[in-house]
Coordinates of C-alpha atoms in Angstrom, one line a residue:
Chain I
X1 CA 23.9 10.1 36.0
X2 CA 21.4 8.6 33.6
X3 CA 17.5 7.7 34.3
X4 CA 15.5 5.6 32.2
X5 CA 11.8 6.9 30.6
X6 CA 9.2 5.4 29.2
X7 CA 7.2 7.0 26.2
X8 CA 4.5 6.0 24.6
X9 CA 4.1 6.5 20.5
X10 CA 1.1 4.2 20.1
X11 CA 1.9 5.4 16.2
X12 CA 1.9 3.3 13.3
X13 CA 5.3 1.9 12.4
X14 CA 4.2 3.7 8.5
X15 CA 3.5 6.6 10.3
X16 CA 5.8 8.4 8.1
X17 CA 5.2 6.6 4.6
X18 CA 1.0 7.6 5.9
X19 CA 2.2 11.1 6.6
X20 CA 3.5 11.0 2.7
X21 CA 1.1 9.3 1.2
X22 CA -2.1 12.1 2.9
X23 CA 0.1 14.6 1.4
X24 CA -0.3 13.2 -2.0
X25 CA -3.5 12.9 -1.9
X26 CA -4.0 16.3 -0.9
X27 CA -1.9 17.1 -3.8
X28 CA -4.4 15.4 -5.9
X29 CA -7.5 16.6 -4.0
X30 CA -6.2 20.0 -5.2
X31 CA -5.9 19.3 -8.2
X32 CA -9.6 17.8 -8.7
X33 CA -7.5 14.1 -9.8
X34 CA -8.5 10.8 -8.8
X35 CA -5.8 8.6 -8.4
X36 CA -5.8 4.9 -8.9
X37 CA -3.1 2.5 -7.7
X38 CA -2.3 -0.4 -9.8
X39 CA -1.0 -3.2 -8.2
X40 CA -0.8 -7.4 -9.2
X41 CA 2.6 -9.9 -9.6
X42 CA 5.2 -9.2 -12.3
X43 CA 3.6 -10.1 -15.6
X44 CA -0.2 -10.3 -14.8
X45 CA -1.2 -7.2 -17.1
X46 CA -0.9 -4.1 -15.8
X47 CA 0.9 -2.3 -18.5
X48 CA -1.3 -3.6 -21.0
X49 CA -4.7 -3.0 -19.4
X50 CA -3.2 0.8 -18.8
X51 CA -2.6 0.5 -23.0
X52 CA -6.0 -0.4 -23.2
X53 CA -7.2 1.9 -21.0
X54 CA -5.0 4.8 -22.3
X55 CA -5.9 4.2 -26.0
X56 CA -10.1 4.3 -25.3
X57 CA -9.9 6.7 -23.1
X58 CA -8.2 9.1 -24.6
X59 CA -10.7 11.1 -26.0
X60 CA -12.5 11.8 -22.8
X61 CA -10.5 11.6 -20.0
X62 CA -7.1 13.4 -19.6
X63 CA -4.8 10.7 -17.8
X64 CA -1.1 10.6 -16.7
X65 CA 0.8 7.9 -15.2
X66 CA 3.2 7.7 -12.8
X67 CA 5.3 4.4 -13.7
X68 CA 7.1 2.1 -10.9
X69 CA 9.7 -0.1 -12.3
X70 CA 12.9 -1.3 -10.3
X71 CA 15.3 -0.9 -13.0
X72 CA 13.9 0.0 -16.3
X73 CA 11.7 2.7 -18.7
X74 CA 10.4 -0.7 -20.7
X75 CA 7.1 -0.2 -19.1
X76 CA 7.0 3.7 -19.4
X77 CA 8.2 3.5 -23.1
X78 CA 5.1 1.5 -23.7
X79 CA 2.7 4.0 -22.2
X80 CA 4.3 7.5 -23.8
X81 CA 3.1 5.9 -27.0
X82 CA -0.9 7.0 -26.5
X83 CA 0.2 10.5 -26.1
X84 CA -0.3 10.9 -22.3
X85 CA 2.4 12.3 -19.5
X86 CA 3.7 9.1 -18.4
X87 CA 6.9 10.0 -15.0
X88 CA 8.9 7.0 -14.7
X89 CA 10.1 6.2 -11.2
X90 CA 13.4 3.9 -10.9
X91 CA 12.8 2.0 -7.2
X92 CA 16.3 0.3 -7.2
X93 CA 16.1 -2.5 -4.9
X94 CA 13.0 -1.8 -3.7
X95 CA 10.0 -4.5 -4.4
X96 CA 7.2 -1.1 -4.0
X97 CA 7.1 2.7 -4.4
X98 CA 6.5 4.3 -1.3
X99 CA 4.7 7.7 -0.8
X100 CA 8.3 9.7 -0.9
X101 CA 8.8 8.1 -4.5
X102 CA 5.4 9.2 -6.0
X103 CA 6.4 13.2 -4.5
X104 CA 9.0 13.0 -6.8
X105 CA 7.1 11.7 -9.5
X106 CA 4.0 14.1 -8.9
X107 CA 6.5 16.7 -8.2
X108 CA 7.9 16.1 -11.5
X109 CA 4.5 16.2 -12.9
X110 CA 3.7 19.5 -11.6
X111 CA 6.1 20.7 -13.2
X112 CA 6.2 19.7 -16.4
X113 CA 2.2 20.1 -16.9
X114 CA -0.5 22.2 -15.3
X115 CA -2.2 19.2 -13.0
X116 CA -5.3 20.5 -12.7
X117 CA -6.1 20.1 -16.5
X118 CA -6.0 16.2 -15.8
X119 CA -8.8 14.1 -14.0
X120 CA -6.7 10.7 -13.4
X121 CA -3.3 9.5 -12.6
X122 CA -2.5 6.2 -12.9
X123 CA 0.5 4.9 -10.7
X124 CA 1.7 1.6 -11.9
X125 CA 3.5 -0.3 -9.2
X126 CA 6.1 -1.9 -9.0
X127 CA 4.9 -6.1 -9.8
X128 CA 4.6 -7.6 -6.6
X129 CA 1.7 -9.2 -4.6
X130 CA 2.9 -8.7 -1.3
X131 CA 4.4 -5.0 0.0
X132 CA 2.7 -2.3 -2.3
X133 CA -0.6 -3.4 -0.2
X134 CA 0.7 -2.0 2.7
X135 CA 2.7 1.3 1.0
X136 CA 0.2 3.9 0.5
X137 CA 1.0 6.6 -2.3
X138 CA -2.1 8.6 -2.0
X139 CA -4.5 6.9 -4.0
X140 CA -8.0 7.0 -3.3
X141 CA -8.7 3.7 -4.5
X142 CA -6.6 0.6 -4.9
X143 CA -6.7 -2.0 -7.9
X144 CA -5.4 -5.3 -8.1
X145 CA -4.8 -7.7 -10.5
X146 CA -4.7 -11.4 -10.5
X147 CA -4.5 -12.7 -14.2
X148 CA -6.0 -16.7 -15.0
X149 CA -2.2 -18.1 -15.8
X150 CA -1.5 -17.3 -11.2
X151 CA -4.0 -19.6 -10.0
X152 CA -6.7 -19.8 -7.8
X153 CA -5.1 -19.8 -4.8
X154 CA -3.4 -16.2 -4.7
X155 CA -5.7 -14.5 -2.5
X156 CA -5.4 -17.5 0.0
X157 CA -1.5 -16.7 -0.2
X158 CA -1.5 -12.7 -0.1
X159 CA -4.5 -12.2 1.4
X160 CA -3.3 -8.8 2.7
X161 CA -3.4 -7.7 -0.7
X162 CA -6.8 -8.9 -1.9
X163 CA -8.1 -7.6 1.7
X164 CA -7.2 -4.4 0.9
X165 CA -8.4 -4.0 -3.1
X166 CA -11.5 -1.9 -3.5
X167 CA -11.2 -3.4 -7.4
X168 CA -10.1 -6.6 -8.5
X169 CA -9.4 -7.1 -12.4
X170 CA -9.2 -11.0 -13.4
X171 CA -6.8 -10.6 -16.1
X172 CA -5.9 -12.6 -19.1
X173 CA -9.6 -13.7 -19.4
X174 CA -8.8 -15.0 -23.0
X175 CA -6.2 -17.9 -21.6
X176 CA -9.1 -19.5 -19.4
X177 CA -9.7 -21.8 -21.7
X178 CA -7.0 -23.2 -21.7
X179 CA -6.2 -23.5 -18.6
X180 CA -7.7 -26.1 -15.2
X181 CA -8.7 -22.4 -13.9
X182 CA -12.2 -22.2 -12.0
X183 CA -13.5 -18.2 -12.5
X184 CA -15.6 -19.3 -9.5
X185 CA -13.3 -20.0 -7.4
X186 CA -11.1 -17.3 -7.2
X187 CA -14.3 -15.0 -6.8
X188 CA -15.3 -16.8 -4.2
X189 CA -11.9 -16.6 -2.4
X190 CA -11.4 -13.6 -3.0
X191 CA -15.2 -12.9 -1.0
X192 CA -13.5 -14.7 1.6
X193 CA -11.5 -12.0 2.7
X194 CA -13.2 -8.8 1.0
X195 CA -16.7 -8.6 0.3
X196 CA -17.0 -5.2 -0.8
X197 CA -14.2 -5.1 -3.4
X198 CA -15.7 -5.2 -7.1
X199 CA -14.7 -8.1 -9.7
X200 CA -13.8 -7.6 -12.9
X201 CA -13.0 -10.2 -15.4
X202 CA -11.3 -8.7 -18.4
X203 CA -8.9 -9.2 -21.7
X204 CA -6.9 -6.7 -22.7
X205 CA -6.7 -9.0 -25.7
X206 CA -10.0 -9.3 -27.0
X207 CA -11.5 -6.2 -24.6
X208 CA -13.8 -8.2 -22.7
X209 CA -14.9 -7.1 -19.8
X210 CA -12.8 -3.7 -20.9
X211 CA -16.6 -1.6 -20.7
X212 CA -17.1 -2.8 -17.1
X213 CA -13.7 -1.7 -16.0
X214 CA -14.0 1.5 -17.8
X215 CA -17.5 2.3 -16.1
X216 CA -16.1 1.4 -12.4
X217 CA -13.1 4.1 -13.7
X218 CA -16.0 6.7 -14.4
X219 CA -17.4 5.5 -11.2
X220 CA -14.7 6.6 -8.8
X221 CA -13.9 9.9 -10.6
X222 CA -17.1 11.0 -9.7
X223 CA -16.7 9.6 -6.3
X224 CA -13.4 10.2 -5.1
X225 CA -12.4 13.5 -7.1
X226 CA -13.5 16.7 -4.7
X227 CA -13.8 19.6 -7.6
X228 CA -15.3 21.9 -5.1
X229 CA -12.7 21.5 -2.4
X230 CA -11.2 25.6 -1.2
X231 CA -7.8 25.6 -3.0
X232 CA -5.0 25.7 -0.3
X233 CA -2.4 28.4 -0.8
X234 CA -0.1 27.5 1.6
X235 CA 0.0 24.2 0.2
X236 CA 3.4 23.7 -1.2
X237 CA 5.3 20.8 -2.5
X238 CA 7.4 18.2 -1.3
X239 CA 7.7 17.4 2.5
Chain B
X1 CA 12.8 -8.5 1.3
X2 CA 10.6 -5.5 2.2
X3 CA 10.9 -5.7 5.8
X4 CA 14.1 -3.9 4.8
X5 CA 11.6 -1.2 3.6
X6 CA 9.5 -1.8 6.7
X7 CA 12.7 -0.7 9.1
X8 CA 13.5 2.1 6.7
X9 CA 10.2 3.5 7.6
X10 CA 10.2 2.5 11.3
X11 CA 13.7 4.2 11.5
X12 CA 12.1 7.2 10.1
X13 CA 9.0 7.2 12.6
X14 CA 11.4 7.1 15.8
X15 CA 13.9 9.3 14.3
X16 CA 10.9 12.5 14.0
X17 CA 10.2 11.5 17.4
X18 CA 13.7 11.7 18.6
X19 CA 14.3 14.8 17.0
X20 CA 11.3 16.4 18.4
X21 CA 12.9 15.7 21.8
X22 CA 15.7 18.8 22.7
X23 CA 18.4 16.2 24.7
X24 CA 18.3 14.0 21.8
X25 CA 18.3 10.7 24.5
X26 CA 19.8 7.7 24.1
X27 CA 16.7 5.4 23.1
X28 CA 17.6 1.5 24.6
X29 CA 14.6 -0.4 23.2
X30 CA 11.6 -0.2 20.5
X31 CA 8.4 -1.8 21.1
X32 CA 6.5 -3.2 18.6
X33 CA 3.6 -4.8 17.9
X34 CA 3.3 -6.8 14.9
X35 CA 0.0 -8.5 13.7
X36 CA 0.2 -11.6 12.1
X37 CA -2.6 -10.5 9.2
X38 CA 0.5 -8.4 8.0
X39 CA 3.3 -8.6 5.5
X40 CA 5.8 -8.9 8.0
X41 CA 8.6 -11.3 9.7
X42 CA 9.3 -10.4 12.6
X43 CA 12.8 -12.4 12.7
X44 CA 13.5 -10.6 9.1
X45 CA 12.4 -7.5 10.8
X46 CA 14.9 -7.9 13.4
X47 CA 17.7 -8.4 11.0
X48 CA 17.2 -5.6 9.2
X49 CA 16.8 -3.6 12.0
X50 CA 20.2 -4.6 13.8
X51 CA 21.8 -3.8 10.3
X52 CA 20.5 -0.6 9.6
X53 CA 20.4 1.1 12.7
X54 CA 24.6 0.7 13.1
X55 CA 26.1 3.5 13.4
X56 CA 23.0 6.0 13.7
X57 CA 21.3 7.5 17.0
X58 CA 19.6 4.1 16.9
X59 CA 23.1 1.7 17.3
X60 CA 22.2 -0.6 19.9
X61 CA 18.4 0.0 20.4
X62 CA 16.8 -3.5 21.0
X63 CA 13.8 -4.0 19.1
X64 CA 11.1 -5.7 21.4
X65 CA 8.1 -7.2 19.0
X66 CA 4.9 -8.8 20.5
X67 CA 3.1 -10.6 17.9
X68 CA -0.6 -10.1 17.5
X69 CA -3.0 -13.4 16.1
X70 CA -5.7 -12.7 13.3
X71 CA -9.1 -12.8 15.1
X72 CA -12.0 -12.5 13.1
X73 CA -15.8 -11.3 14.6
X74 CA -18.7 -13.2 13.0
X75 CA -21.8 -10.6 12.8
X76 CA -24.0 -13.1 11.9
X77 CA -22.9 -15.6 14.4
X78 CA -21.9 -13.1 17.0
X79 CA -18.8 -14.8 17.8
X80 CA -15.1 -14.3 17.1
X81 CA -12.8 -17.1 15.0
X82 CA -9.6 -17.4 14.4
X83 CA -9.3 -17.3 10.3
X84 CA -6.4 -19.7 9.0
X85 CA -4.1 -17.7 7.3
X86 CA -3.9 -19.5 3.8
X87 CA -6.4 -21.5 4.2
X88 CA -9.7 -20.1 4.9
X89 CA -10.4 -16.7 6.0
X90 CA -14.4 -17.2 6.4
X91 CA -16.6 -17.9 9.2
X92 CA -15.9 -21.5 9.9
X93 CA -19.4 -21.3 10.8
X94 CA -21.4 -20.0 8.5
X95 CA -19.2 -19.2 5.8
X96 CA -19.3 -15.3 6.0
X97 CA -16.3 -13.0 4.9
X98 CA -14.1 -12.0 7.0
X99 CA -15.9 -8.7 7.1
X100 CA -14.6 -7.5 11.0
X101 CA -11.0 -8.3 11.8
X102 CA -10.3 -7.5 15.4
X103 CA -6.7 -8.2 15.2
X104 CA -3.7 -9.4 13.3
X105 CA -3.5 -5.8 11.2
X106 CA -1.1 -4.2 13.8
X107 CA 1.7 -2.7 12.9
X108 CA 2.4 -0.4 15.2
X109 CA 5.1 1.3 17.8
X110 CA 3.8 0.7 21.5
X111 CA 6.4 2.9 23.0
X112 CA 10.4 3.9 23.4
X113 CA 12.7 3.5 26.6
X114 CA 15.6 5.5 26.6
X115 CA 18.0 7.1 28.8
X116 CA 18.3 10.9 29.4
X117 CA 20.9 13.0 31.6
X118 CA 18.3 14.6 34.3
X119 CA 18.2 18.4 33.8
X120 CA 20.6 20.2 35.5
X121 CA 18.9 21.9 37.9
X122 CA 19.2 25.9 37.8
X123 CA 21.9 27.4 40.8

C-alpha cells in the first residue's frame, strides 16, 4: 500500500546552479580575485572592450579570462594575444554558462597557474540578452552591454537583464552618429528598472569613455576582492 | 530555448532532494511558482520538462506552475503598481524606478507530492 506526502522545498528552482555559483565565488574569495561577468547580445562588443581592456591594463593588473562560446575558440584566440590566461569553455547548445561550466574553467585555471597571483577574471559569456542574467557563475559583479547599433528599446525587452546589471557599458559610442539613437533614452530606460546600476558610454574604437570603465574596474577590486579573508584548507575543488 | 536549461537545473534541485530521502519515493507532482518578471515560459517549461524527465525517477511527475504578476511598491507614493512589462517599468505615478519589486522574481519550488511504501513496522 502506498500513501501520498506532502513536502515542502520552498527552494529556488536554481538552487543548484546558486549552490555552484557560491562555490566559485568562494574559490575567488580565496584567491583575493574579483570576478566580473560579461554579458550583452551576440556582436555588441565584448571581446573587443576585453582587447581593450586587456591591452591597458596589462601593466597593472594581472587578469585571466574565462571565455564562453557555444562552438568556437574565435573569441579566445583573440584574447591569448595580450599575453593573459585566457580558458575557453565550449557550451554546445547552450545559450549561457552556468556555474558547473565556469568549475571547469577555474578548475582548469588552477591548474595551469597559481590563482592567487591574479586580481581579476574576466568571464565572457556566451552573447545573449536573456538567460546569462539569471545563471550565476560567481561573479561579484555583473556587466552588461548594450552597443548604439541595438536600439533604444532593449532594456524595455530584457528587462531582467538590465535589472540585474550593477554596470552598464553603452558600446559602439563611435557609430552614434550615425545612427536615429537617443543616448538619453536608453539611460533613462535603463533608470526605469535599475537605478543604482552605473552607465558607461564607451568606444573600444576611439577609447572614449575607456578611463571611466577602467576606474569603475579599479573600483570593484577594491570593493569586492576580500585579501584578508582566513584561507580555507578544507576547501577543495570541484563539487 | 533556455527553459531547457531551466529544467536541467530544476531536475537537478529535486533529484538532491530525492536522494537525500532513504525510500527513494515515487514523486507524482512538482510545484512551481514562476514569476512573470522572469525569463521563463511556463508552457516551454512544461515541454521540456515532460521530455527530459522520461525515463528518470522523475517519468511521469506532473509539473504544477502557479504564475506570479510583477508588482512594483512606490516609496515615494506609498503605493504598489503593476509595471508593464515592455513598456514602462516606472511609477506610473511619479515616474520613480522600479526600485522595490514585490513580486514577479519567483522562481521557485513550493513543494513535492509523492508516494511512499509506509514503513514496515518492526515484529
Amino acid at each position: 500500500m502506498h500513501q501520498t506526502f506532502d513536502a515542502a522545498l520552498e527552494i529556488n528552482l536554481l538552487h543548484a546552479n546558486q549552490q555552484g555559483a557560491d562555490h566559485n565565488r568562494s574559490h575567488f574569495d580565496e584567491w583575493g580575485i574579483t570576478c566580473l561577468n560579461v554579458m550583452s547580445s551576440p556582436g555588441a562588443g565584448k571581446t573587443a572592450l576585453l582587447e581593450r581592456t586587456l591591452a591597458e591594463l596589462n601593466h597593472e593588473l594581472r587578469m585571466a579570462v574565462i571565455e564562453g562560446d557555444m562552438t568556437t575558440e574565435l573569441d579566445a584566440d583573440r584574447l591569448r594575444q595580450y599575453n593573459v590566461p585566457v580558458i575557453a569553455i565550449n557550451t554546445g547548445r547552450s545559450c549561457h554558462l552556468d556555474a558547473r561550466m565556469v568549475a571547469g574553467g577555474i578548475h582548469q585555471f588552477a591548474h595551469q597557474y597559481n590563482p592567487s597571483d591574479f586580481d581579476l577574471v574576466f568571464v565572457e559569456n556566451v552573447g545573449n540578452l536573456v538567460c546569462p542574467a539569471k545563471f550565476e557563475v560567481g561573479e561579484h559583479a555583473k556587466v552588461a552591454l548594450l552597443s548604439v547599433t541595438e536600439g533604444e528599446d532593449k532594456p524595455l525587452k530584457y528587462p531582467v537583464m538590465f535589472q540585474e546589471a550593477d554596470c552598464l557599458l553603452i558600446t559602439k559610442l563611435d557609430l552614434a552618429p550615425y545612427l536615429d539613437v537617443k543616448l538619453d533614452r536608453i539611460v533613462e530606460n535603463v533608470r526605469q528598472m535599475n537605478s543604482h546600476v552605473t552607465i558607461i558610454p564607451v568606444s573600444a574604437k576611439t577609447g572614449e569613455g575607456l578611463s571611466q570603465w577602467f576606474d569603475w574596474i579599479r573600483s570593484s577590486l577594491s570593493h569586492y576582492t576580500m585579501q584578508n579573508l582566513p584561507i580555507s584548507a578544507s576547501m577543495s575543488l570541484g563539487g | 530555448m533556455h527553459e531547457t536549461d531551466m529544467t536541467k537545473a530544476l531536475i537537478l534541485t529535486v533529484k538532491d532532494w530525492w536522494e537525500s530521502q532513504p525510500d527513494r519515493p515515487t514523486i507524482s507532482h512538482v510545484y512551481l511558482t514562476v514569476g512573470q518578471f522572469t525569463c521563463v515560459e511556463p508552457a516551454s517549461l512544461q515541454f521540456s520538462f515532460e521530455v527530459q524527465t522520461r525515463q528518470t525517477f522523475l517519468d511521469g511527475a506532473k509539473l504544477v506552475i502557479q504564475e506570479t504578476p510583477l508588482i512594483a511598491f512606490c516609496h515615494h507614493c506609498q503605493q504598489e503598481y503593476h509595471p508593464e512589462i515592455g513598456i514602462h517599468y516606472a511609477c506610473p505615478t511619479c515616474q520613480s524606478p522600479m526600485d522595490d519589486i514585490r513580486s514577479g522574481r519567483e522562481l521557485k519550488i513550493d513543494r513535492l507530492e509523492y508516494t511512499s511504501q509506509p514503513p514496515i513496522p518492526l515484529p
